[in-house]
């Protein structure tokens, strides 16, 4: 596959390694904004090539947790994290991590589609060029591959050089997913990626996510419990910064072990 040699996201390694089927092992993770603790010492193992859903009421720490995985909280002044997030025998929270390289391996897609005000083609090639891929034939190939994987190619192949802003919201969100795919990540973090979309676009994004887990490990925040139950393999229920219950999605939605989970999924609060 035509790709530049990947810069590793770290200079030194930990002596910890992932458990067999896991892509991430989170251990006793606490996240603070100033004095306020938003995530209260949670531990969870995230499986490779699976979809993990994070659910829970607004403000319970889902986005904070998700952003810690590719160090996006670094951009928030006063935010800090303690504990371990082990990824391929690296500790993501180590101050030796090269966060630019890390974010290529652990990509993120946000709630509101945020394409650059450039062409569809340039949206995908921008970061690749920055990372040193210059050959047109190679860029063309990655653009097509990424758009195909994001189930957008057929809709845009005849207008690759038109503005990304001319696309519908649902198409823009699939473009943002394609842009992430182009970086050849191993993990994709999705923060309510379809909540701003119409039902048809939402269905397309959901189908896409299920399809993508062949190649990637996906963690998705959703406030939509039907969505979590449709697309995820495991579900984590957060409440006030605590991880209340984490299990197979089917178990969480049919026979949860904790009363609070049952109350939440049956719509009694949140
Ligand atoms: N940038 C920030 N600065 C300070 N506090 C924040 C910031 N972002 C989130 N918080 C606080 O952290 C807690 C968890 O928020 P968040 O992770 O956004 O929850 P969720 O995504 O589950 O709605 C909330 O109390 C929220 O007010
Ligand atoms: Mg959030």
Short mmCIF file of C-alpha atoms in Angstrom, two decimals, residues 5-7 9 70 87 98-108 127-128 130-132 180-188:
data_model
loop_
_atom_site.label_atom_id
_atom_site.label_comp_id
_atom_site.label_asym_id
_atom_site.label_seq_id
_atom_site.Cartn_x
_atom_site.Cartn_y
_atom_site.Cartn_z
CA UNK A 5 6.74 5.33 6.65
CA UNK A 6 4.90 6.18 9.80
CA UNK A 7 6.56 8.22 12.45
CA UNK A 9 4.10 8.54 18.31
CA UNK A 70 -5.80 11.18 21.39
CA UNK A 87 -1.80 1.57 23.37
CA UNK A 98 4.54 12.86 19.99
CA UNK A 99 0.91 13.95 19.89
CA UNK A 100 0.95 14.84 16.18
CA UNK A 101 2.00 11.29 15.31
CA UNK A 102 -0.43 9.88 17.88
CA UNK A 103 -3.38 11.72 16.33
CA UNK A 104 -2.61 10.15 12.95
CA UNK A 105 -3.02 6.72 14.51
CA UNK A 106 -5.93 7.70 16.70
CA UNK A 107 -8.18 9.91 14.59
CA UNK A 108 -11.23 11.83 15.71
CA UNK A 127 -2.79 16.53 5.96
CA UNK A 128 -1.18 13.92 3.69
CA UNK A 130 1.77 18.10 5.14
CA UNK A 131 3.02 14.67 6.20
CA UNK A 132 5.12 14.43 3.04
CA UNK A 180 -9.55 10.54 9.04
CA UNK A 181 -9.31 7.24 7.11
CA UNK A 182 -6.75 8.78 4.73
CA UNK A 183 -4.30 9.04 7.61
CA UNK A 184 -4.53 5.24 8.05
CA UNK A 185 -5.47 5.30 11.71
CA UNK A 186 -5.87 2.25 13.90
CA UNK A 187 -8.45 3.79 16.21
CA UNK A 188 -11.28 6.14 15.31
#
